Coordinates of C-alpha atoms in Angstrom, one line a residue:
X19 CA -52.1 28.1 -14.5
X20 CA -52.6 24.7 -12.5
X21 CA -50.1 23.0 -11.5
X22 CA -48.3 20.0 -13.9
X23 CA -48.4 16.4 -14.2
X24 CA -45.4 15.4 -12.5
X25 CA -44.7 13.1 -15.5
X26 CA -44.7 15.3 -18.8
X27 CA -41.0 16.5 -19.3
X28 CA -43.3 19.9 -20.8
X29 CA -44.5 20.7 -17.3
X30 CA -44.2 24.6 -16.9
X31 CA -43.6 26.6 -13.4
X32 CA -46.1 28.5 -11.5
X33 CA -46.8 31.4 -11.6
X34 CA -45.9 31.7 -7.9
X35 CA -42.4 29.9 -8.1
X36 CA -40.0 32.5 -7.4
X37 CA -37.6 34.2 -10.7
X38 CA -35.2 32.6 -9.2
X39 CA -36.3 28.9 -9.5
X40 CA -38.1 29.4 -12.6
X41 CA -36.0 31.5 -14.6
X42 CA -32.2 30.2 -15.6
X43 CA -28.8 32.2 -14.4
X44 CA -25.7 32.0 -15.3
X45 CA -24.5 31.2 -12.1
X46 CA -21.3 29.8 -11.3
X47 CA -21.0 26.6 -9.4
X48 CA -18.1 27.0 -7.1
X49 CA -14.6 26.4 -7.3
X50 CA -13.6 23.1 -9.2
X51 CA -11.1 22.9 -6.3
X52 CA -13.4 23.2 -3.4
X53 CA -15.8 20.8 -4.9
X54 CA -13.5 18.2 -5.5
X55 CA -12.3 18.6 -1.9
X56 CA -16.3 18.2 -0.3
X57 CA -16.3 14.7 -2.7
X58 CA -12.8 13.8 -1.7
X59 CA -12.4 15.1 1.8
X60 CA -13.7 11.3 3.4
X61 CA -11.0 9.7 2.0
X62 CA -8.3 11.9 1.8
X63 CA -9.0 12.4 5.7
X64 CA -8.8 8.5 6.4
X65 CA -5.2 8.5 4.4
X66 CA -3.7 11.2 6.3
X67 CA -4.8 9.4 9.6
X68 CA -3.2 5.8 8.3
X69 CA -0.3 7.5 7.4
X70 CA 0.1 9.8 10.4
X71 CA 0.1 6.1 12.0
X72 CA 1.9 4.5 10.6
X73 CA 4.9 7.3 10.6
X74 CA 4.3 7.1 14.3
X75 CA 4.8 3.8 14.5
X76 CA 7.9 3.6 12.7
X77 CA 9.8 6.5 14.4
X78 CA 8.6 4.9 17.8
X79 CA 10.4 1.3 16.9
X80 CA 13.2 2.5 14.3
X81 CA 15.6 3.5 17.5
X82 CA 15.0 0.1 19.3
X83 CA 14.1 -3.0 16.8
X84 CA 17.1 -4.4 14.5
X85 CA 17.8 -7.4 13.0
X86 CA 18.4 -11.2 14.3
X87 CA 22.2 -11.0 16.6
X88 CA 22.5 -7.4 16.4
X89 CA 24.2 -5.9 19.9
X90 CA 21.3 -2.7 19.6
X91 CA 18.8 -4.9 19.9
X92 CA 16.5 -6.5 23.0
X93 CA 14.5 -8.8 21.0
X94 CA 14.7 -12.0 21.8
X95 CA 16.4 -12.6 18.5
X96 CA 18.8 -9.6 19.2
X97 CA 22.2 -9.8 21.2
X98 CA 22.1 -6.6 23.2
X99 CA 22.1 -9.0 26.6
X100 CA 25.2 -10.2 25.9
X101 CA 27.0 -6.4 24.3
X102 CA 25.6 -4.8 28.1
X103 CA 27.5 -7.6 29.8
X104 CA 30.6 -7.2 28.0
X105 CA 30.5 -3.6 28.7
X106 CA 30.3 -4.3 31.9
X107 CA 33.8 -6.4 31.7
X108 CA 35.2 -3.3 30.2
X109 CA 34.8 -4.5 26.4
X110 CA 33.8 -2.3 24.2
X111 CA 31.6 -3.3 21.4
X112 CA 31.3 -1.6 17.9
X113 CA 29.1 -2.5 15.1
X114 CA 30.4 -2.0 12.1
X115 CA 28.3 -2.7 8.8
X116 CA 31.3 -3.4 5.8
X117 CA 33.9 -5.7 5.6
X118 CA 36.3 -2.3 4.9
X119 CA 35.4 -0.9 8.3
X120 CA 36.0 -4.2 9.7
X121 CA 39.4 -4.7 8.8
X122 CA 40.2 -0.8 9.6
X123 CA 39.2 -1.8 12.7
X124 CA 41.3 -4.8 13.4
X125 CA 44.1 -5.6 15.6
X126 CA 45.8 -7.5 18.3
X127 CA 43.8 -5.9 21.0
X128 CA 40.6 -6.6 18.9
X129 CA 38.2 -9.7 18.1
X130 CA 36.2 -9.4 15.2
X131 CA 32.8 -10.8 15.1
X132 CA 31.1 -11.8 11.6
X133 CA 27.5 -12.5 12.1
X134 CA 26.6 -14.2 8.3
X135 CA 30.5 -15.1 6.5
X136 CA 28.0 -17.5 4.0
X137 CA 26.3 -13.6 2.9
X138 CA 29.7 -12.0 1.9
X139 CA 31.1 -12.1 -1.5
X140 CA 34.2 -12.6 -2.8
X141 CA 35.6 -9.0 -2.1
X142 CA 34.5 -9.5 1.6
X143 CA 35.8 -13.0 2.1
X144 CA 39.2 -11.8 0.9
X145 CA 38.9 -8.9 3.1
X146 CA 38.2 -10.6 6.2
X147 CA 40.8 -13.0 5.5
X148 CA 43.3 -10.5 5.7
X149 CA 41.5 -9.5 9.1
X150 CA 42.5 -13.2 10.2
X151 CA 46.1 -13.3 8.8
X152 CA 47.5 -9.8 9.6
X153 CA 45.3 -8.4 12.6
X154 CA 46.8 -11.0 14.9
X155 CA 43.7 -11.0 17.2
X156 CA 40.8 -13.1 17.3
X157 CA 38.2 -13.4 14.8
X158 CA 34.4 -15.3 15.8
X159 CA 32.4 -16.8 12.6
X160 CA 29.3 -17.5 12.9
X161 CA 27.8 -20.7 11.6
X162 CA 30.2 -20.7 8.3
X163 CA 28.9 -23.3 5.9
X164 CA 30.3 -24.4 2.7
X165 CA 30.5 -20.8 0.7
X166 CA 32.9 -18.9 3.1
X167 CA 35.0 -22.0 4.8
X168 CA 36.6 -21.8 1.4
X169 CA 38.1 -18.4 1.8
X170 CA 37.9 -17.7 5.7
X171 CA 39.3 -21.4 7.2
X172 CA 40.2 -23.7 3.9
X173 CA 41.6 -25.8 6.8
X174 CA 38.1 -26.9 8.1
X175 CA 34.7 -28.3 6.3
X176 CA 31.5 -28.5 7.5
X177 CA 29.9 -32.5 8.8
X178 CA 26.5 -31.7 7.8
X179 CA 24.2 -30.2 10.5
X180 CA 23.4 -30.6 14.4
X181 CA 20.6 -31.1 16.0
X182 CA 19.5 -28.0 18.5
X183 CA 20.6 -29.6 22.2
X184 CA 22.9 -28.3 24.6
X185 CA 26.4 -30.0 24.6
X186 CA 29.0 -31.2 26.5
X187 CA 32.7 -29.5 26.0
X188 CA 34.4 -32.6 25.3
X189 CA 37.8 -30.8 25.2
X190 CA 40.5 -28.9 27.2
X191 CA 40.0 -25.5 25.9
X192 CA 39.7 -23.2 28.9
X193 CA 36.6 -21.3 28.0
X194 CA 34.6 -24.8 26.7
X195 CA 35.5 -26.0 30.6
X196 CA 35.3 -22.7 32.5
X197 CA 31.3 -22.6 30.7
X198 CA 30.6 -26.4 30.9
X199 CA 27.1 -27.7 28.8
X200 CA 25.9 -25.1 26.2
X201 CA 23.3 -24.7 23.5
X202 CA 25.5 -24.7 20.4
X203 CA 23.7 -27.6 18.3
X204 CA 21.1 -25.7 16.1
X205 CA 24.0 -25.5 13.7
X206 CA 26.8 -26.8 11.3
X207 CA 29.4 -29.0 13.1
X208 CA 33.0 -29.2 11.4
X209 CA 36.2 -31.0 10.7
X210 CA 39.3 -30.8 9.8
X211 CA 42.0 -32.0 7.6
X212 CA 44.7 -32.5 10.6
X213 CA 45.4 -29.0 11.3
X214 CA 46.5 -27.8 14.8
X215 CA 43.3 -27.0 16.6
X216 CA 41.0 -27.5 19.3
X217 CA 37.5 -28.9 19.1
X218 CA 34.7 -28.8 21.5
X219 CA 31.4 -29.5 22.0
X220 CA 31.0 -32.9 19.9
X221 CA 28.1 -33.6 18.2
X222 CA 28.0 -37.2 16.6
X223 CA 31.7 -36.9 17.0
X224 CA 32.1 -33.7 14.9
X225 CA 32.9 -30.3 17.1
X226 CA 30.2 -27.4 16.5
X227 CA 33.5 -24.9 17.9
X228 CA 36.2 -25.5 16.3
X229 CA 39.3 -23.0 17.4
X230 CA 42.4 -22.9 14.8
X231 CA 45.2 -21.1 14.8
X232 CA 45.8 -17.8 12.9
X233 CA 49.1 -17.3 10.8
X234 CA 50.2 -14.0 13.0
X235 CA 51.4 -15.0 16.7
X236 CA 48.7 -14.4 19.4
X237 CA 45.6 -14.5 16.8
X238 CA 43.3 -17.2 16.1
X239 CA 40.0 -18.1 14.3
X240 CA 36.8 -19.6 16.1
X241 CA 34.0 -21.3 13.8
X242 CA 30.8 -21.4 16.3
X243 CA 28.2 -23.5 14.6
X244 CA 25.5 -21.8 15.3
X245 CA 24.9 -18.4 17.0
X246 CA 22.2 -19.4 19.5
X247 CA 24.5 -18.8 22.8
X248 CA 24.7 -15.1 21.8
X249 CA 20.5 -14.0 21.2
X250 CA 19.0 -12.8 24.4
X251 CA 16.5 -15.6 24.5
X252 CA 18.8 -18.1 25.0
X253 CA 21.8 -16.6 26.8
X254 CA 20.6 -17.4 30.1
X255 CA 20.6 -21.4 29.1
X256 CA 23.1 -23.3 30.6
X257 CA 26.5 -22.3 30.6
X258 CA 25.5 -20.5 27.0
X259 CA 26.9 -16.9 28.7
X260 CA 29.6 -18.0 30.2
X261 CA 30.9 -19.2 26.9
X262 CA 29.9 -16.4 24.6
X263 CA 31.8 -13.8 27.2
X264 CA 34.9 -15.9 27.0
X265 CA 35.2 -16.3 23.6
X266 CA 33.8 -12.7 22.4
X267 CA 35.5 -10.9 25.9
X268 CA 39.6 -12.1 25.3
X269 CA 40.0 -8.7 23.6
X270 CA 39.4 -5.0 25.3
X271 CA 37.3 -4.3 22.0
X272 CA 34.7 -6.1 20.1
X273 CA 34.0 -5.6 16.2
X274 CA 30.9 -6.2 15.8
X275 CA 30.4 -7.4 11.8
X276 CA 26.7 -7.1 10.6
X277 CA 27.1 -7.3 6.3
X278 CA 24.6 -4.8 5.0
X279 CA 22.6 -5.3 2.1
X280 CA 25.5 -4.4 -0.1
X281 CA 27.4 -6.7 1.2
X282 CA 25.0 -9.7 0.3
X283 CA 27.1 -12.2 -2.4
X284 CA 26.9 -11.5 -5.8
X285 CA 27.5 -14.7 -6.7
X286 CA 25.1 -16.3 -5.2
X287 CA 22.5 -17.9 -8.1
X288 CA 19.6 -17.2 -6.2
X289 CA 20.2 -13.8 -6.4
X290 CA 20.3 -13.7 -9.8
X291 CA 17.1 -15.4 -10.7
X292 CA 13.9 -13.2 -11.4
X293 CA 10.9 -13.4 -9.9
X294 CA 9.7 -16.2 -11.9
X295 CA 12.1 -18.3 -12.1
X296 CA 12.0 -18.7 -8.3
X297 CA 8.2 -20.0 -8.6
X298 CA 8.3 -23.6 -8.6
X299 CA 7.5 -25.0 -11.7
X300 CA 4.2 -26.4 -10.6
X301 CA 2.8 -23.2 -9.4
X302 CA 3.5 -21.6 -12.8
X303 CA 1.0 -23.8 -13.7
X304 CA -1.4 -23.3 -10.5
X305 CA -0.9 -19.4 -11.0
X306 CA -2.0 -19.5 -14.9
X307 CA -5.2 -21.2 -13.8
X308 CA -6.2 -18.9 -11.4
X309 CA -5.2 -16.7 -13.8
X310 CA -7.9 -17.5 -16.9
X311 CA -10.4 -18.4 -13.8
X312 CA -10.3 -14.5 -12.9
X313 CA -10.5 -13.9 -16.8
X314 CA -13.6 -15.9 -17.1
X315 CA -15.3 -14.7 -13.9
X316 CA -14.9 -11.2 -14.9
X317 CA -16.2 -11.6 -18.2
X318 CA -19.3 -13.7 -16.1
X319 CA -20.0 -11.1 -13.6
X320 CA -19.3 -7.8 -15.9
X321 CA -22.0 -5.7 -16.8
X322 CA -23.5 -6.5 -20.2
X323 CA -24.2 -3.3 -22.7
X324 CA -27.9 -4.0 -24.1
X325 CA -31.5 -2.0 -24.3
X326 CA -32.5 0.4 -21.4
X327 CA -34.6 -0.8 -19.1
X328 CA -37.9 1.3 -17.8
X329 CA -38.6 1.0 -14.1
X330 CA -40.7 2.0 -11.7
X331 CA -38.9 5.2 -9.5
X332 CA -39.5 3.8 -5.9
X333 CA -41.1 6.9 -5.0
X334 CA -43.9 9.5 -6.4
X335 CA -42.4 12.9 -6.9
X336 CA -44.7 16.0 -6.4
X337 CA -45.2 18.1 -9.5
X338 CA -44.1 21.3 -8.0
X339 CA -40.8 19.5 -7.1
X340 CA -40.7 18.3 -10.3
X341 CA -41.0 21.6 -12.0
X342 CA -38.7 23.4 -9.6
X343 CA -35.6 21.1 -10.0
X344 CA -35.9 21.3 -13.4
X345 CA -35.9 24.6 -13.2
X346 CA -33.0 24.8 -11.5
X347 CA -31.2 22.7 -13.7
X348 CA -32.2 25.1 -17.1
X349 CA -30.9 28.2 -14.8
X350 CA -27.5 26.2 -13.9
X351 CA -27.1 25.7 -17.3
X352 CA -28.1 28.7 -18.5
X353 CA -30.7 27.1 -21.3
X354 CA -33.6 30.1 -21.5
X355 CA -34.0 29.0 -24.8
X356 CA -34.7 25.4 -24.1
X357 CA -36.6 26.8 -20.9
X358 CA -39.1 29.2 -23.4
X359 CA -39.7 26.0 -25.1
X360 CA -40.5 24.6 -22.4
X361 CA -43.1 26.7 -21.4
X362 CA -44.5 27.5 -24.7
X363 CA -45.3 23.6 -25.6
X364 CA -46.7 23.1 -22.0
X365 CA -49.0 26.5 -22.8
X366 CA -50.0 25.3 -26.5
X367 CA -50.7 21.4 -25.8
X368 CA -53.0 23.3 -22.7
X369 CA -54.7 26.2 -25.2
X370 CA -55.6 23.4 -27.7
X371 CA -57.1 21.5 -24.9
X372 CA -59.4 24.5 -23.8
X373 CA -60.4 25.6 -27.4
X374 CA -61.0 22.3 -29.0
X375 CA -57.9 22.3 -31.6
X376 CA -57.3 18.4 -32.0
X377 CA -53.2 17.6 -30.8
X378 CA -51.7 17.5 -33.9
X379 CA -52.7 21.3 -34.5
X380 CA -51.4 22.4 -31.5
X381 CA -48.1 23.6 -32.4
X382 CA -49.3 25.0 -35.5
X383 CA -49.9 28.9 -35.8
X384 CA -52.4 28.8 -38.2
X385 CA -54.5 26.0 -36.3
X386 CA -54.2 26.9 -32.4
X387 CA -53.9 31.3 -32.7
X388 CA -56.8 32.0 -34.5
X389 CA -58.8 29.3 -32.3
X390 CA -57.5 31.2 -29.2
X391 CA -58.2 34.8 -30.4
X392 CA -61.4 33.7 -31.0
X393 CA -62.0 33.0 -26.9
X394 CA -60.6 36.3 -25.7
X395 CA -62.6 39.1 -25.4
X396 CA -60.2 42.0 -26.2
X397 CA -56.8 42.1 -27.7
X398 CA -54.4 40.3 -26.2
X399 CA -51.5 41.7 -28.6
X400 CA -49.5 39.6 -31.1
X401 CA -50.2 35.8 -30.3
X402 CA -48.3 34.8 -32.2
X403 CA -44.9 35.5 -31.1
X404 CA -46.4 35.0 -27.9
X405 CA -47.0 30.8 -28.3
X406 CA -44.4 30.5 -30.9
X407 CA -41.6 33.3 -30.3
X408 CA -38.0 33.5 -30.4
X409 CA -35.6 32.7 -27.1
X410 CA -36.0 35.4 -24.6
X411 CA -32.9 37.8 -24.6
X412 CA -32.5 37.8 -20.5
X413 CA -33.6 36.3 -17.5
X414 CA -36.2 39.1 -17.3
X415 CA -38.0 38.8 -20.5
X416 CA -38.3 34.7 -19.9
X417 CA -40.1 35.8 -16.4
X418 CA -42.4 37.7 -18.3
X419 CA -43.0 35.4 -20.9
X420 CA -43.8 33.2 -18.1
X421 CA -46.4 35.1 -16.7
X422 CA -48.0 36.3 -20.4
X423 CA -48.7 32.4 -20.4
X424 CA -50.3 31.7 -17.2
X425 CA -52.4 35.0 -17.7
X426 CA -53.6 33.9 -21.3
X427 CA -54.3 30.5 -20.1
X428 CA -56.4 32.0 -17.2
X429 CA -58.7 34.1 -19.3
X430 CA -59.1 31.3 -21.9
X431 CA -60.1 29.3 -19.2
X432 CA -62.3 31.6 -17.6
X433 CA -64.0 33.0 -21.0

């Protein structure tokens, strides 16, 4: 038989193309898992790297980042400077996370540090107030505004906010003069309503320390405006250590006060607003725009469902290529009885050729067999079933059938 046209979908194989090609199997494909890892393998090799990364990353910096004023920590946001050099006074410094530990913690020998009182809510504001009534030792706010002054130190209000300069004491308290100018403006500034107490470091006539008076014998509360004297980038400033020693270093033990996230206020509006109704108002508009832009872009750009399109395949494909690959597709699927079709239209639209049996007769018995007997010289058995059969029953018998074709095709060519 001569080789197909690579374009008629009748094309039949060689005679020469190996069972294998020519004749369908039902061969497996493989393991559904083993293909899906060779299609998958890329990607799933690229997320095991980013993750490998990034849990890397994070056990190499969980042990020595932490938060803004935490003792632990040598950022320059962190306060562990000023924790090593209390140490080395012989103060010991624990960080302590809730209000209860806090207050079990407490006592004359003790100051207690609380690094946000505006984040606590009311079950930690009363808590800490105990601290400051019963502990009789020293307890350090930090920056208290208008939520906690309240609870904490009802005797003092904040005088709006200071600008971030250093300051001059401006009173007699020992540690304010022992320290001399330090950076404490960044922050609230405070007054009172006549209370005993001693005021430093004026800003615009308002103190940004205020030191009052506890209602136990030997304790007292400091408001610090702002906590900028105790971050390691700043502690070296002026006379900014030698205050922050004296007033966190009176006691042999420092608590340490850093509210977790549970400790956060409840009541707090902004905490109970949703996601939207944070947005300003105005971007709810800008956001819906953007919004029904997307929409229509998508609907722009999207593929639109309409006729197929014929185009020309960028390359020629050989006919033996052809055949072969579509052989191999009938044997994957296991079609012999669309392959035997196959091969006995190609054969009959050929014989019809060669004999002179117009198209249209061509896959007619009593048209194209008669015309074909009539060009072989002997018997050539039942020619029928031959061009117009019934599926093959195996792989083997579709071979054959194969190469009863080509053979017929030969001698009616060569009669």
């Amino acid at each position: 038989m001569t080789a197909p046209t690579p374009d008629p979908p009748t094309a039949a194989p060689r005679s020469g193309t190996p069972a294998a090609a020519a004749a369908p199997t039902p061969a497996g494909s493989g393991p559904a898992a083993l293909l899906a890892w060779r299609r998958f393998r890329g990607a799933l090799i690229c997320l095991a790297i980013l993750l490998a990364a990034a849990i890397t990353l994070a056990a190499l910096g969980s042990g020595s980042r932490h938060g803004r004023l935490d003792p632990r920590s040598a950022d320059p946001d962190g306060s562990r400077a000023v924790a090593e050099l209390l140490q080395a006074r012989g103060v010991t410094t624990r960080v302590v996370t809730t209000a209860r530990e806090a207050a079990a913690a407490a006592g004359p020998g003790t100051t207690v540090l609380v690094t946000d009182p505006d984040r606590l809510g009311d079950t930690q504001r009363r808590t800490i107030r105990s601290v400051i009534d019963l502990s009789g030792g020293r307890t350090v706010l930090l920056a208290p505004g208008g939520l906690s002054l309240p609870d904490l130190a009802p005797a003092a209000r904040t005088k709006g906010g200071a600008f971030e300069r250093d300051l001059d004491p401006g009173c007699t308290l020992p540690a304010a003069l022992s320290a001399g100018r330090a950076g404490t403006g960044g922050g609230h500034r405070y007054t009172t309503d006549g209370a005993t107490g001693t005021a430093c470091y004026p800003d615009d006539g308002h103190p940004t320390l205020l030191v009052l008076p506890s209602g136990t014998t030997g304790g007292d509360t400091v408001l610090l405006g702002s906590g900028t004297i105790l971050l390691n980038k700043r502690l070296a400033s002026e006379g900014n250590a030698s205050l922050a020693l004296q007033l966190l270093g009176s006691r042999p033990e420092l608590v340490w006060y850093l509210p977790s996230l549970t400790e956060v206020q409840d009541e707090d509006p902004a905490a109970q607003k949703s996601l939207f109704e944070l947005v300003p108002r105005g971007w709810g508009w800008a956001l819906l725009q953007l919004l029904l832009a997307a929409a229509l872009a998508a609907l722009w750009r999207a593929r639109r469902l309409g006729p197929l399109v014929t185009e020309q395949l960028p390359v020629a494909i050989r006919a033996s290529e052809t055949t072969e690959g579509r052989a191999r597709l009938y044997r994957k699927a296991g079609a012999r009885d669309r392959a035997a079709t196959v091969l006995r239209t190609a054969a009959r639209e050929r014989l019809a050729a060669l004999v002179g049996v117009p198209p249209t007769g061509a896959h007619e018995p009593a048209a194209l067999v008669p015309a074909v007997s009539a060009r072989l010289t002997d018997g050539h058995g039942d020619l029928t079933a031959l061009l117009f059969g019934t599926t093959p029953a195996d792989d083997a018998a579709l071979v054959a059938l194969a190469d009863h074709l080509d053979a017929l095709e030969r001698e009616v060519r060569t009669s």
